[in-house]
Structure formats: structure tokens, C-alpha cells
Coordinates of C-alpha atoms in Angstrom, one line a residue:
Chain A
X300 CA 45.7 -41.7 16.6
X301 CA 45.6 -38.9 13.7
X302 CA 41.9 -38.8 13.7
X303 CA 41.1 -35.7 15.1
X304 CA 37.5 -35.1 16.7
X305 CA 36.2 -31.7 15.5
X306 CA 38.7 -31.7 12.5
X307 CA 36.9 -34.7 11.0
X308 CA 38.8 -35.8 7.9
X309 CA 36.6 -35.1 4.7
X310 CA 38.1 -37.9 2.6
X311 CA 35.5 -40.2 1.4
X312 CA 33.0 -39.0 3.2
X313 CA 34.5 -39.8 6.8
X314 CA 37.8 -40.8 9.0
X315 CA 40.1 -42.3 7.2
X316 CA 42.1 -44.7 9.5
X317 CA 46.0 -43.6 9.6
X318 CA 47.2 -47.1 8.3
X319 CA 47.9 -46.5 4.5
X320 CA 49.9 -49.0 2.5
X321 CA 51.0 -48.7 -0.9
X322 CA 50.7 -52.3 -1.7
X323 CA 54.1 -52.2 -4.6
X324 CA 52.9 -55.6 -6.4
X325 CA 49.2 -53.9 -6.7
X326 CA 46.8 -55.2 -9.9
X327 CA 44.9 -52.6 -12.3
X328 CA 41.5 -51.2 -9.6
X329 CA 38.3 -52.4 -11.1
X330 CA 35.8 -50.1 -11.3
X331 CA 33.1 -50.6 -9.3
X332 CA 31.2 -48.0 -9.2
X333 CA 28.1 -49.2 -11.2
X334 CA 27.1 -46.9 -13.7
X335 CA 23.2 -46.7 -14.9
X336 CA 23.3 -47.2 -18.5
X337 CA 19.8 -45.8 -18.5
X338 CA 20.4 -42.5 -16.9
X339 CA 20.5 -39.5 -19.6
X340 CA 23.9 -38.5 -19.9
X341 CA 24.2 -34.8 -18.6
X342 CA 25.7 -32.0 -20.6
X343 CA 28.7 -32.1 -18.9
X344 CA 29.1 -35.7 -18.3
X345 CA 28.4 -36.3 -15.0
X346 CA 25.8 -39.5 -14.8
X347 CA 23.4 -40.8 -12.0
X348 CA 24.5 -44.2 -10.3
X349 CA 22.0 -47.1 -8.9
X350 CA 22.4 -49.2 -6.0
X351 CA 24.6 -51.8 -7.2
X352 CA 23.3 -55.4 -6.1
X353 CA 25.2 -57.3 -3.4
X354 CA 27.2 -60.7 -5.0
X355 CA 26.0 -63.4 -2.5
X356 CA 22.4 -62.9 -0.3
X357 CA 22.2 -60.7 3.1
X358 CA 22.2 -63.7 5.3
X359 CA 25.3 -64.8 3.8
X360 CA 27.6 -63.5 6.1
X361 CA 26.0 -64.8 9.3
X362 CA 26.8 -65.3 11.9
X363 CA 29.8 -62.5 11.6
X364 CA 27.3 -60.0 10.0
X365 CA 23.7 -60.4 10.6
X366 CA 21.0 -60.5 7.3
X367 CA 19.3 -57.6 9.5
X368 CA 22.3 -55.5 9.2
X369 CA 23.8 -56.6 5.8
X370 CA 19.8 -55.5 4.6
X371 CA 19.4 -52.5 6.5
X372 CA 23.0 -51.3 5.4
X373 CA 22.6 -52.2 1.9
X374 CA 18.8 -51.1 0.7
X375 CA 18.7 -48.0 3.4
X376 CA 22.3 -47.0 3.9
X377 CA 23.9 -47.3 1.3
X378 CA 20.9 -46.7 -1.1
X379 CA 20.3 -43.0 0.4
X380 CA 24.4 -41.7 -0.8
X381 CA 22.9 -42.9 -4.1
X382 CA 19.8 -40.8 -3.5
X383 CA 21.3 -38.0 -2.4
X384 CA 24.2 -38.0 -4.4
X385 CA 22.0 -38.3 -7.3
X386 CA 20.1 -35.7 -5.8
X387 CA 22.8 -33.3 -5.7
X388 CA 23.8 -34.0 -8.9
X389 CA 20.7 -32.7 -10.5
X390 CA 20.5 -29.8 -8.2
X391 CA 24.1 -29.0 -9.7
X392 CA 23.3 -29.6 -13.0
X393 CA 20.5 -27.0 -12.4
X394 CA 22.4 -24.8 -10.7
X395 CA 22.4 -21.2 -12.1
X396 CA 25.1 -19.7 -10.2
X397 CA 28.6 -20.5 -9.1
X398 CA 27.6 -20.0 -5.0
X399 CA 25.1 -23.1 -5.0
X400 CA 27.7 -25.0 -7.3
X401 CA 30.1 -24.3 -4.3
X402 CA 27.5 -24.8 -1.5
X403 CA 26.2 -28.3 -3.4
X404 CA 30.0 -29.9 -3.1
X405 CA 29.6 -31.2 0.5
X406 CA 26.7 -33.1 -0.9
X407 CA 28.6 -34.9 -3.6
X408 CA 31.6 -35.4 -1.5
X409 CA 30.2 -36.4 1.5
X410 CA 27.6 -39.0 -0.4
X411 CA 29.5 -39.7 -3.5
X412 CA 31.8 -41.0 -1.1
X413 CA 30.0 -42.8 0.6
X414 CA 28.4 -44.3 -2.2
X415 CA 32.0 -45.6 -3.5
X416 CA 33.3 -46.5 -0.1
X417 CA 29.9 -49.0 0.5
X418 CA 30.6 -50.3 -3.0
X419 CA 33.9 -51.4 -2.2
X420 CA 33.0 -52.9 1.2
X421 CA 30.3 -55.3 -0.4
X422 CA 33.2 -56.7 -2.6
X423 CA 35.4 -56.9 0.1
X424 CA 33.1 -59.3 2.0
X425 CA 32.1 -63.1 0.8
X426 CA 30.8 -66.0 2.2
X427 CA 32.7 -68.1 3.9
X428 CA 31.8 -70.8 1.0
X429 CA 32.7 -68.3 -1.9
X430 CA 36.3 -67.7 0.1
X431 CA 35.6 -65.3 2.9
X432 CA 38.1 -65.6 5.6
X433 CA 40.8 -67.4 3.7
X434 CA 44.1 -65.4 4.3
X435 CA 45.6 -64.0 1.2
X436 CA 48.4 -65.6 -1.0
X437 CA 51.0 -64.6 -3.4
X438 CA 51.8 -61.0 -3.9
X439 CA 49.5 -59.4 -1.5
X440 CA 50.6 -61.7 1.2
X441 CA 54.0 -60.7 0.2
X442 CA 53.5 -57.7 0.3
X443 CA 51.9 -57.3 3.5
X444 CA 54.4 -59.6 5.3
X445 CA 56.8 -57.0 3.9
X446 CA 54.6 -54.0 5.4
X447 CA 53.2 -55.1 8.4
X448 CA 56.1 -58.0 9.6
X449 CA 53.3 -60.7 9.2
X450 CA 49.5 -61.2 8.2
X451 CA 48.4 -61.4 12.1
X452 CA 49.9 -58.0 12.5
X453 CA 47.8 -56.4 10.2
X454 CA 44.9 -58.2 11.4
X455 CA 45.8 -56.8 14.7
X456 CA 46.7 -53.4 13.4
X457 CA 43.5 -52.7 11.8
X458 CA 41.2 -54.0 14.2
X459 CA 43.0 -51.7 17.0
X460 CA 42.6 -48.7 14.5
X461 CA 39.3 -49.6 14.1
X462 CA 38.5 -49.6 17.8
X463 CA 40.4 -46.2 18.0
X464 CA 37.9 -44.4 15.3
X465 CA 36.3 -41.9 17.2
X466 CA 32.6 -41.3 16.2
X467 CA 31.8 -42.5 12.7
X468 CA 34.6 -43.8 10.0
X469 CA 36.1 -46.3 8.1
X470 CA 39.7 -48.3 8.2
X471 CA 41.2 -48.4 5.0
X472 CA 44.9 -50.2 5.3
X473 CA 45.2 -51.2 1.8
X474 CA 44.8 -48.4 -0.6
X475 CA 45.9 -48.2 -4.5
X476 CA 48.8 -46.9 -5.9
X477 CA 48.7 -43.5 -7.3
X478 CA 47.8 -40.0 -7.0
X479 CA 44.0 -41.3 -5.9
X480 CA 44.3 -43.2 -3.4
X481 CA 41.2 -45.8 -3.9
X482 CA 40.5 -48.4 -1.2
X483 CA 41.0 -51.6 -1.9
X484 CA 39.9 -53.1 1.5
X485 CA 38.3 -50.6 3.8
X486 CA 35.9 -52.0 6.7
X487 CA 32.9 -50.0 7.7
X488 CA 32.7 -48.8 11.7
X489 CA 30.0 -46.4 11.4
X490 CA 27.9 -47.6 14.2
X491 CA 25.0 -48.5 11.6
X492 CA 27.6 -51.3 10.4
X493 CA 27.0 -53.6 13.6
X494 CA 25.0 -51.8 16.2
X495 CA 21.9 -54.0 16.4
X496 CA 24.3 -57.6 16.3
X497 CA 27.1 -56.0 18.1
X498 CA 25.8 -53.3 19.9
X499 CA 28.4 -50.8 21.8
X500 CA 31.3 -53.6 21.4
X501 CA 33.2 -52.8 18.2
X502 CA 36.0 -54.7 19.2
X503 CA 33.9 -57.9 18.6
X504 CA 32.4 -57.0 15.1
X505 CA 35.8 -55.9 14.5
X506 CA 37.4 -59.8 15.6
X507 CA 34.3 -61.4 13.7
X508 CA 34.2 -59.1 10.5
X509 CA 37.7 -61.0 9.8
X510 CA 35.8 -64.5 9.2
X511 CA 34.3 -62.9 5.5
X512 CA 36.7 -60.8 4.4
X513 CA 37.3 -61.3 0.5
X514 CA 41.0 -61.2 0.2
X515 CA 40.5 -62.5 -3.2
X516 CA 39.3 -58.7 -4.2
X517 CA 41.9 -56.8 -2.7
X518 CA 44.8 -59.4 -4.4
Chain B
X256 CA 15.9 -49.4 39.0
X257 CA 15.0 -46.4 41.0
X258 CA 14.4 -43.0 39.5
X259 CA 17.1 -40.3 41.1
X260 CA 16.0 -37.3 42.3
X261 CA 15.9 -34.7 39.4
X262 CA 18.4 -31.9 40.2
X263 CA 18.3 -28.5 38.8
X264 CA 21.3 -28.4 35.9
X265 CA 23.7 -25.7 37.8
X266 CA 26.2 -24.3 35.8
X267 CA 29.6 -24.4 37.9
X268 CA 31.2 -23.1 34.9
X269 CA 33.7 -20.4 36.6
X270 CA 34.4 -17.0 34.9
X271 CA 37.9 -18.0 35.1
X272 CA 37.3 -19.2 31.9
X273 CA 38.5 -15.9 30.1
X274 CA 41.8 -16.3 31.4
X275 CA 44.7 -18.2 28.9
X276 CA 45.0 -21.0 31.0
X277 CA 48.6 -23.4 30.2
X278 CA 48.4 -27.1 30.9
X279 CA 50.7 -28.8 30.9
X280 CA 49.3 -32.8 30.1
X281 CA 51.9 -34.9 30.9
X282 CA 51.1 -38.8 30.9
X283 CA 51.8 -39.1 34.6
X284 CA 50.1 -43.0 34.8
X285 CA 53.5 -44.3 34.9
X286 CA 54.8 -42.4 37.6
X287 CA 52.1 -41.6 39.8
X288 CA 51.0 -44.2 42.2
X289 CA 51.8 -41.8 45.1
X290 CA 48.4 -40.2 46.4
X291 CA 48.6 -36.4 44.3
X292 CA 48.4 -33.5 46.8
X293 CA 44.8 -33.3 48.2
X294 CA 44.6 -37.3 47.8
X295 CA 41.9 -36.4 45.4
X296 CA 41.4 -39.8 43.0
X297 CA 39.7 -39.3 39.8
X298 CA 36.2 -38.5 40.7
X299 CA 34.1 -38.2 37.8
X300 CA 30.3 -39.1 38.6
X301 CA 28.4 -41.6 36.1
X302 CA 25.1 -40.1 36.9
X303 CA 21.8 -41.7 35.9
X304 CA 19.2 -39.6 34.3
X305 CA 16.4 -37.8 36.2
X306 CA 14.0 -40.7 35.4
X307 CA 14.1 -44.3 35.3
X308 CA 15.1 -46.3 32.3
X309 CA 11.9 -47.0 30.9
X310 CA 10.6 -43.9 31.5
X311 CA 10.6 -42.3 28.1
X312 CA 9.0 -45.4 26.2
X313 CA 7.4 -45.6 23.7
X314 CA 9.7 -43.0 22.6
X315 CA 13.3 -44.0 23.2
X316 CA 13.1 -47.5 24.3
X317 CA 14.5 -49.1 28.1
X318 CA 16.8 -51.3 25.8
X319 CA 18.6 -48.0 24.3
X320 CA 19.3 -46.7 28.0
X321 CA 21.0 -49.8 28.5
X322 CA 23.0 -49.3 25.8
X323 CA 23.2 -45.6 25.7
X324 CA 23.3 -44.8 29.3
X325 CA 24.2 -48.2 31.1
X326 CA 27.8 -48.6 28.6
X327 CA 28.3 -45.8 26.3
X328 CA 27.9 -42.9 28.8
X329 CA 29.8 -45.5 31.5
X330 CA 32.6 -46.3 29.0
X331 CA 32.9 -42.5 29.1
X332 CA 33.3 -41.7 32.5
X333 CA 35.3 -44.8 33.2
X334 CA 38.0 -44.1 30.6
X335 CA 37.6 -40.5 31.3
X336 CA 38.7 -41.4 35.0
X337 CA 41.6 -44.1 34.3
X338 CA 43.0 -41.2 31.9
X339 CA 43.0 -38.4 34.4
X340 CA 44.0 -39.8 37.7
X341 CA 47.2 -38.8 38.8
X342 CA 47.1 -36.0 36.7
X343 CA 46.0 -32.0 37.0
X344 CA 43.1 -32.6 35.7
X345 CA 42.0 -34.7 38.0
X346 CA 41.3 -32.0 40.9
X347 CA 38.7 -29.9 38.1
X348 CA 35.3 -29.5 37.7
X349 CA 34.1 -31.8 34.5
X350 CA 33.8 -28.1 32.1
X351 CA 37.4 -27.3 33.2
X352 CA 38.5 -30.5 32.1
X353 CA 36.7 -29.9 28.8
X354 CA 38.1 -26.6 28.1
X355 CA 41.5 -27.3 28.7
X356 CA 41.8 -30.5 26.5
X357 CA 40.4 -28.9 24.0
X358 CA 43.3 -27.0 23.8
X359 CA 42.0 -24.6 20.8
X360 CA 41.2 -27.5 18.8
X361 CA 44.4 -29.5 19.2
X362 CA 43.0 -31.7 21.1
X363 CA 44.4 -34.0 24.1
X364 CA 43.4 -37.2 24.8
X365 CA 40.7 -37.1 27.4
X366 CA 38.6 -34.2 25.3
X367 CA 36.8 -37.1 23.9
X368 CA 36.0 -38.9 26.9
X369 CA 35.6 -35.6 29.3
X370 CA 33.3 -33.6 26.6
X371 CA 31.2 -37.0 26.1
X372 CA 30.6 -37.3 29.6
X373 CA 29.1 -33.9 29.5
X374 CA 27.0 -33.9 26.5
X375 CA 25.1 -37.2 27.5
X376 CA 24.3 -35.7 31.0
X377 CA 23.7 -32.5 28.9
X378 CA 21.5 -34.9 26.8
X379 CA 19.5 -37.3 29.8
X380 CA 18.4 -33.7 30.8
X381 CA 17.6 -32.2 28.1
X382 CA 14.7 -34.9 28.1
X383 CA 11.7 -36.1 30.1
X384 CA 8.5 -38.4 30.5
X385 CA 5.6 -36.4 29.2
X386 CA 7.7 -34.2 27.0
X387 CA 7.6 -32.0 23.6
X388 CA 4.8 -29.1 23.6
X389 CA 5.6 -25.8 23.4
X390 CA 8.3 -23.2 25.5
X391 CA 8.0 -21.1 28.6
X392 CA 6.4 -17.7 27.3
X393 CA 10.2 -16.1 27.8
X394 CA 12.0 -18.6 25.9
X395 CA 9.2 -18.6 23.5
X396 CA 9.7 -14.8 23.2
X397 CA 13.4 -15.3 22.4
X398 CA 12.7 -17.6 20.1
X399 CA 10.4 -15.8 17.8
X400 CA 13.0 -13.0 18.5
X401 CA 15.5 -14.4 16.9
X402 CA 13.7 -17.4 14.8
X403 CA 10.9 -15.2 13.7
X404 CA 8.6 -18.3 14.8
X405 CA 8.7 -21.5 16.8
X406 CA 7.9 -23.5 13.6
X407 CA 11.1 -21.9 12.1
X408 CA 13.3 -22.6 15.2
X409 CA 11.8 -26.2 15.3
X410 CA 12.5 -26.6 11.3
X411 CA 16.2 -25.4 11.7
X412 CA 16.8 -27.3 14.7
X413 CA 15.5 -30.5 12.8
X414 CA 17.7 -29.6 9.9
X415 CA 20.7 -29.5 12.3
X416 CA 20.2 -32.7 13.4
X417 CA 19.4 -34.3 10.0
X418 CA 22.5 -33.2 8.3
X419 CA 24.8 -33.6 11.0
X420 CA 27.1 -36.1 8.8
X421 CA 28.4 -38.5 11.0
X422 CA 28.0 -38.8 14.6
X423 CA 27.4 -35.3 16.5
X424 CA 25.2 -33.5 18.2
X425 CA 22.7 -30.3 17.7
X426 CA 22.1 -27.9 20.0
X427 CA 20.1 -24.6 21.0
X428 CA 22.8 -22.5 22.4
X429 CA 22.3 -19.0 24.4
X430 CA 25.1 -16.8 22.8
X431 CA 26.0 -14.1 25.0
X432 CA 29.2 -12.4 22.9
X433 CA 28.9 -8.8 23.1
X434 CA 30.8 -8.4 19.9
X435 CA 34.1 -7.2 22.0
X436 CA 37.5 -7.9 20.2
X437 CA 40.7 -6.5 21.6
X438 CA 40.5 -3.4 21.8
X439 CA 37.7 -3.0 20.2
X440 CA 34.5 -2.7 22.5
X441 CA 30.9 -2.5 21.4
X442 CA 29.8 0.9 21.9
X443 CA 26.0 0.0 22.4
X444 CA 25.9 -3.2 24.2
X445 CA 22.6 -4.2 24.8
X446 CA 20.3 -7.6 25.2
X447 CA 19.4 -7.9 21.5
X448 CA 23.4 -9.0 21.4
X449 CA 22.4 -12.2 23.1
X450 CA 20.9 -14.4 20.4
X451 CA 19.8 -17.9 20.5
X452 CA 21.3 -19.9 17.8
X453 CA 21.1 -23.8 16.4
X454 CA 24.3 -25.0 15.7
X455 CA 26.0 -28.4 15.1
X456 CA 29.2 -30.2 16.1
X457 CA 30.7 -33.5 15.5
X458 CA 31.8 -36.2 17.3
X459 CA 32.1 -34.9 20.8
X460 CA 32.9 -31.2 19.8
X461 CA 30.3 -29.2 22.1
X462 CA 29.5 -25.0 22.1
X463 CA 31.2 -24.7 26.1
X464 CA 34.4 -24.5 23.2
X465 CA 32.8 -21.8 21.1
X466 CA 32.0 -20.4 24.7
X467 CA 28.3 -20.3 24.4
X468 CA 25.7 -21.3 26.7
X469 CA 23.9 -24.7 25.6
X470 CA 20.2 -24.9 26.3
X471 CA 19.2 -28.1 24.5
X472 CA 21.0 -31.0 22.6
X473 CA 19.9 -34.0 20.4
X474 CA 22.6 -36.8 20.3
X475 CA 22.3 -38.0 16.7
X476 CA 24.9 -40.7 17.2
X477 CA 23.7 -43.7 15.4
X478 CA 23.8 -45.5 19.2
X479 CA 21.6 -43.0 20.1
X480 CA 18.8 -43.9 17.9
X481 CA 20.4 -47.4 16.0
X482 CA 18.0 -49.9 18.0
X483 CA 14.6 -47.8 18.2
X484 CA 14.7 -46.4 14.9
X485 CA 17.6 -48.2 12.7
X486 CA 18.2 -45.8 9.8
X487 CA 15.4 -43.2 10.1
X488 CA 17.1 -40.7 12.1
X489 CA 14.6 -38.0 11.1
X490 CA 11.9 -39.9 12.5
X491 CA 13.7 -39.8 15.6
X492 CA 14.5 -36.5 15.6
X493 CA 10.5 -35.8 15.2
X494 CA 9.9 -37.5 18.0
X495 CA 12.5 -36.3 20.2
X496 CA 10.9 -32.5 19.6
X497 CA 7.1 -33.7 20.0
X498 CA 7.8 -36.2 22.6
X499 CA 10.7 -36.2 24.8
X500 CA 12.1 -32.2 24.8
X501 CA 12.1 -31.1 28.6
X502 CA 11.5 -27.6 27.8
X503 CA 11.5 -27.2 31.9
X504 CA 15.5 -27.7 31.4
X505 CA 15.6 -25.4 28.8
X506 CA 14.2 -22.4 31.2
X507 CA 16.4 -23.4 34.2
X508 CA 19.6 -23.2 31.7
X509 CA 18.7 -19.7 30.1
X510 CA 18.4 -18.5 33.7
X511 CA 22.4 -19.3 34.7
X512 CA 23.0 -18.4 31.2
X513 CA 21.5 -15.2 31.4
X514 CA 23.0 -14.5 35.3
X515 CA 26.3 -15.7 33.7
X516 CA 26.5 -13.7 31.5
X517 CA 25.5 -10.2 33.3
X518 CA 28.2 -11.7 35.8
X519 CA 30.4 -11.6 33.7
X520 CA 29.7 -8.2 32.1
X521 CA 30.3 -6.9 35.6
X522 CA 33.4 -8.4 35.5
X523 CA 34.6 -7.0 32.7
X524 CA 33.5 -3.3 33.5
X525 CA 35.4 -3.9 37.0
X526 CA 38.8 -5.0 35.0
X527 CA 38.4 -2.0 32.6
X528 CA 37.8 -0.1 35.4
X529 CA 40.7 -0.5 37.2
X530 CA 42.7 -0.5 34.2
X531 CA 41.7 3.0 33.0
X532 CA 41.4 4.6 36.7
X533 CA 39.0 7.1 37.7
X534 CA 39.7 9.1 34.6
X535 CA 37.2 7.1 33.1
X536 CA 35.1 8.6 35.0
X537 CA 35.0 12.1 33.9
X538 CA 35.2 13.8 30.9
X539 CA 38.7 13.3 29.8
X540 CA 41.0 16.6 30.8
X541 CA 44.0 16.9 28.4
X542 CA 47.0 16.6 30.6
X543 CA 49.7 19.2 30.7
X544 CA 52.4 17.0 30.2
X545 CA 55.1 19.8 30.0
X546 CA 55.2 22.3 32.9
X547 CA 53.7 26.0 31.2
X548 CA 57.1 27.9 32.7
X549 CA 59.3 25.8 30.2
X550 CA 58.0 26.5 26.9
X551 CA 60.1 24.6 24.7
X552 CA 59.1 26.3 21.4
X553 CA 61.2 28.1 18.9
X554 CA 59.3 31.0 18.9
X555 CA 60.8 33.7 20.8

């Protein structure tokens, strides 16, 4: 376990789980960080982003996720990075001096991340009638065969790291090529993720969380 | 479920602290089925809190004790146990335990479990039925000391909490440093050194590691608020300072805090004592370190 308590890793806005795989026979990344097209473009480019709307309904998921959660997490979570990030933003934008540039960073880091991690998770999810569950094929199977030995040892892999987290986090173990390493399948354990289905048992959110997972996006 | 009997919070913290202590964690669950020395198993209590479950509603709800006291806190001690039996660390005190697998911040395994234990106790009694309102007149006084005004304390504390990113905790802590490094003593120790502060820590980082003197704590993990007030942890926080902050505890703590501190003070003047002799005493003579007969000099 590399995630320290008290050294809390400051990637992405929280604990990155220590399986990384360079998937070799990895597609282009979409972008999916929505942009606003409305927002004002800033001087120096940076723009405000809006809470990008889920693909399938928040009681979709059930019974792995509850429509409670998936709502909560989507319109108050996830919509309050945006806030603040956006927040930030302006703040820097308005900044006058190079020490509130500096102090405003946390802000954008710690939300901005936040804001992209969420916005991958929703894609990584689908119903179970739109394909959520069904294992992966062709390269990405390969290539976790290759990686992890087998797709059940991945499975089993993540779910234990995922357990492990200490505190609040996520478990990324397929991440892009490259010198950014963007998640391409990253599940949520911050307690907000499953505390009022699952309560203080992660393990089973973790065992049930496998049931929608969109494999098709992280192919 | 019955209400236990509300004990004063005693700090058992020793002065031994000071000293550099070496552990050496071995992973002795393997090997050790043999009773270790004084037969001692691990022995790490899961106390309730000084109230019954439901005492605190409307506040923080029977249901959230379940959770929060009834598995979290147990999970805690449980694991906490399992990982220290057999091991040294199974004949300490709870804030031994603590400081030694914190290990200056490489941590060993059972920090997390051992420190967790603590804060939630910390946390249970840090709380009450019928709390909130305002401070004893002497913390009171420190506060506007070193806040400038109970509204500024309460705003900074809030803040604490708010923007704790993640899970953590806040905390009021009594911070008794005297500014000594080394070699280096303060010249003009006095009281006004002693300042109460608001910090923050993560996960289950708490101030025993800075080695200050914790008077209060808010646990602003999401269990600790997830089911009474899903994502509005400043509403809980708000309510925790009007409604549920045993400002009784808070007195008892800055009491051992204080005597801890003037304990150890009196420590430290009896080991600089007896390091510098009586000399110290008086008015430092110079010392003829050469005999005046054999003058050593050129000069004729």
C-alpha cells in the first residue's frame, strides 16, 4: 500500500491507487471535459466548465448504485468542483499579485481534478442494458490478460486496492499512455460514492460497482 | 443501550515522549503464538461514548452512531488489536502506540488504526446532549487572547473543517512549545508562548504528532456526517458548534494540558540542571585553567 496517510497524494485531487497500467494497444483519449461554449473566453485562455449531463438516468444503475447516490453525487458532488473550480478561476483571473496566483492553485488542483476525475467515472458506468458489466474484448482484454495474468485478476486487484484506500480516493488501474497520465477507468471510493446504499462496507459497493462498468469506454 | 458513566478524559500521555524512542516493528503474527512476556494480549478498549446513542438527536442521528461508533470506531479497534498482538506494541498505552507508528511521518501499519481509535474517543467526548453555547470564562479568555474574539475562533474553526479536502479532522489544540531548539533556549519563557491554535489534519493524522495538546476535534469524514446531512458538510459543522460542542471537555483537557506542560518545564530545568552543575548557579567565575606559577608566555 503506497498511499500514505498524512502524505496524501495531490494527483487529481486525491489517492491515486498504486495499480498503473500502461494499456500498449491504448486508442486516442476523448476529451471529456465539457467545455461551455457560452463562457467568455478569458484573456489568457483559461474557460469556465458546466456540469456535464450524465448519459443514461440516475436510477439506471440500480440496484449496484442507488438513484439517491448517482443524484446526490452528480447535481451536489460533482457540480460543487465545477463551482469552485470556476470560482477559482475567476479569483485568478482577478488576481493582482503573484502570492494569491500561488495560494489559488490548491483550489484548481484539488477541484479541477475533481471535476475531470467525476467526468470520467460517469462514462465509465452504463446500464446494464447499454453494456455495463460486459467484460471487455479485443485489445484491452488483451492487454489486461497480458498485465494482470487474467480479467478476474484485475477485478480482484482493484477491488482489494480499493478496500485498502485509506480515507478518501480513487482507483485508477487503467491510465493513458503518455507524459499525462489520464484515467481511463478510475472508480470513485470517496465515502460520498456509496455511503447511504453501502454504508461502512466498501468491499460490497466495490463487488457490486463491477455489474455497470462501461468497458466499452476504457477500450 | 445503557449510557456509560462519563469519565473525565485523563491524559496518560508520559513525558517520555521527548526521548528518541527506536522500534523495532517486526511482523511477529507468524511467529508468535507463545503468550509474549507479561501474557498481556492486545487490549485495546472499544469504549462507548459518555451518552447513549440517541442522545445527541436531532443533531447527529442514533442511525450515524451505529455506523460511526457501532462499526467504524469497532473496525478500528478490532484491526488495531489483530495487528498489535504479539508484538511491542501491544504492552503500550494507546498514545504510545500512536507516536511510535508514526514514525516521523513514515508511517507503520497500525498508525491508521491506533491514531483512529484515538480521535473517535477524542471525538464521542468532545460532544454532548445539551451542547454548543459559549466557553468557561478561562478558556474564553484564551481564546480572545489568541483569536481576538470567540466569533473569530468559531469562524476559523468552521473554515478548518470546511476545507479540510478529503477525510480529516479539525481541531483546537493547546500549543505549549516554548520556542526551544537545540541549543537554543528561549530567554523569556513565559505563558503568552502557550497559544491555542485551529489546525487541520487528514485522514487519521492527529496534533499528539506535532506534539500539541488537543482540546476539541470535529471528524469531517464523510461517515461522520454522510447519512444526517449527505453533502452539506457545513451545515453540519454549524450544528456541531451550536449544538453538540462539550465545552465541559474542553476545560478538563486545558487543565492536564496546562499541568503537562509546567511538568514538563520542570523537567527540563531539572535535566539542564544537572547537565550544567551548580555553576549555573552563580555568576559564572572564569576558571584558571593554567596554574599562575607556570606562566607559559614568551615574555620574559
Amino acid at each position: 500500500m503506497d498511499n500514505k496517510t498524512g502524505a496524501m497524494d495531490k494527483n487529481w485531487g486525491g489517492a491515486i491507487g498504486p495499480v498503473r497500467l500502461i494499456v500498449d494497444t491504448l486508442m486516442v483519449i476523448r476529451t471529456l471535459i465539457t467545455r461551455n461554449p457560452a463562457a467568455p473566453l478569458a484573456s489568457r485562455g483559461l474557460h469556465t466548465f458546466s456540469l456535464p449531463n450524465l448519459p443514461y438516468d440516475y436510477g439506471d444503475l440500480e440496484p449496484a448504485i442507488s438513484a439517491e447516490i448517482m443524484q446526490l453525487h452528480h447535481q451536489k458532488h460533482h457540480q460543487a468542483y465545477i463551482t469552485n473550480y470556476n470560482k477559482a478561476l475567476d479569483q485568478i483571473q482577478a488576481a493582482a499579485d503573484a502570492p494569491t496566483v500561488v495560494k489559488l492553485q490548491s483550489a484548481i488542483k484539488f477541484n479541477g481534478g475533481g471535476h475531470v476525475n467525476h467526468s470520467i467515472f460517469w462514462t465509465n458506468l452504463a446500464p446494464v442494458r447499454a453494456g455495463g458489466g460486459e467484460p471487455p474484448r479485443g485489445p484491452l482484454r488483451w492487454a489486461i490478460d497480458n498485465n494482470f495474468g487474467s480479467f478476474e485478476a484485475l477485478i480482484q486487484k482493484m477491488s482489494a486496492e480499493g478496500a485498502a484506500v485509506q480515507g478518501s480516493g480513487w482507483v485508477d488501474p487503467l491510465v493513458s499512455k503518455g507524459a499525462s497520465l489520464v484515467p481511463l477507468l478510475g472508480i470513485d471510493v470517496w465515502e460520498h460514492a456509496y455511503y447511504l446504499q453501502y454504508q461502512n462496507v466498501r468491499p460490497d459497493y466495490l463487488e457490486n460497482i463491477w455489474k455497470v462498468v462501461n468497458w466499452k469506454y476504457a477500450s | 443501550m445503557a449510557a456509560a458513566v462519563a469519565t473525565p478524559l485523563k491524559f496518560t500521555f508520559s513525558s517520555s515522549h521527548g526521548s528518541t524512542r527506536r522500534l523495532q516493528w517486526r511482523n511477529n503474527q507468524r511467529s508468535v503464538k507463545r503468550p509474549y512476556r507479561g501474557a498481556i494480549t492486545a487490549k485495546i478498549e472499544h469504549k462507548p461514548p459518555p451518552y447513549s446513542l440517541e442522545a445527541l438527536e436531532p443533531h447527529m442521528s442514533r442511525e450515524t452512531f451505529e455506523y460511526h461508533w457501532g462499526k467504524h470506531h469497532r473496525a478500528y479497534v478490532d484491526n488495531l488489536n489483530k495487528q498489535i498482538v504479539g508484538t511491542e506494541l501491544d504492552t503500550m498505552p494507546l498514545e504510545e502506540i500512536i507516536l511510535a507508528t508514526y514514525n516521523k511521518g513514515d508511517l507503520l501499519p497500525p498508525f491508521n488504526n491506533a491514531a483512529q481509535v484515538w480521535n473517535h474517543e477524542f471525538f464521542w467526548e468532545s460532544m454532548k446532549p445539551g451542547g454548543g453555547g459559549q466557553p468557561s470564562q478561562e478558556v474564553l479568555d484564551l481564546i480572545k487572547r489568541d483569536f481576538g474574539s470567540f466569533e473569530a475562533f468559531v469562524t476559523e474553526f468552521k473554515a478548518a473543517a470546511a476545507t479540510q479536502f478529503g477525510s480529516g479532522w479539525a481541531w483546537l489544540v493547546y500549543k505549549a512549545n516554548k520556542l526551544n531548539v537545540g541549543n537554543a533556549v528561549n530567554p523569556l519563557p513565559s505563558e503568552e508562548d502557550k497559544k491555542l491554535v485551529v489546525v487541520k489534519s487528514p485522514n487519521a493524522i492527529n496534533p499528539l504528532v506535532y506534539d500539541y495538546s488537543p482540546l476539541l476535534t470535529i471528524d469531517v469524514w464523510e461517515h461522520a456526517y454522510y447519512l444526517d446531512f449527505q453533502n452539506r458538510r457545513p451545515d453540519y459543522i454549524s450544528t456541531f458548534m451550536e449544538k453538540l460542542v462539550s465545552w465541559d471537555a474542553v476545560s478538563l483537557r486545558l487543565e492536564a494540558a496546562k499541568a503537562r506542560a509546567a511538568e514538563r518545564e520542570r523537567e527540563e530545568e531539572r535535566a539542564r540542571n544537572e547537565y550544567e552543575g551548580d555553576d549555573s548557579q552563580t555568576d559564572p567565575q572564569p576558571v584558571e585553567m593554567y596554574g599562575t606559577d607556570s606562566d607559559d608566555s614568551e615574555a620574559d
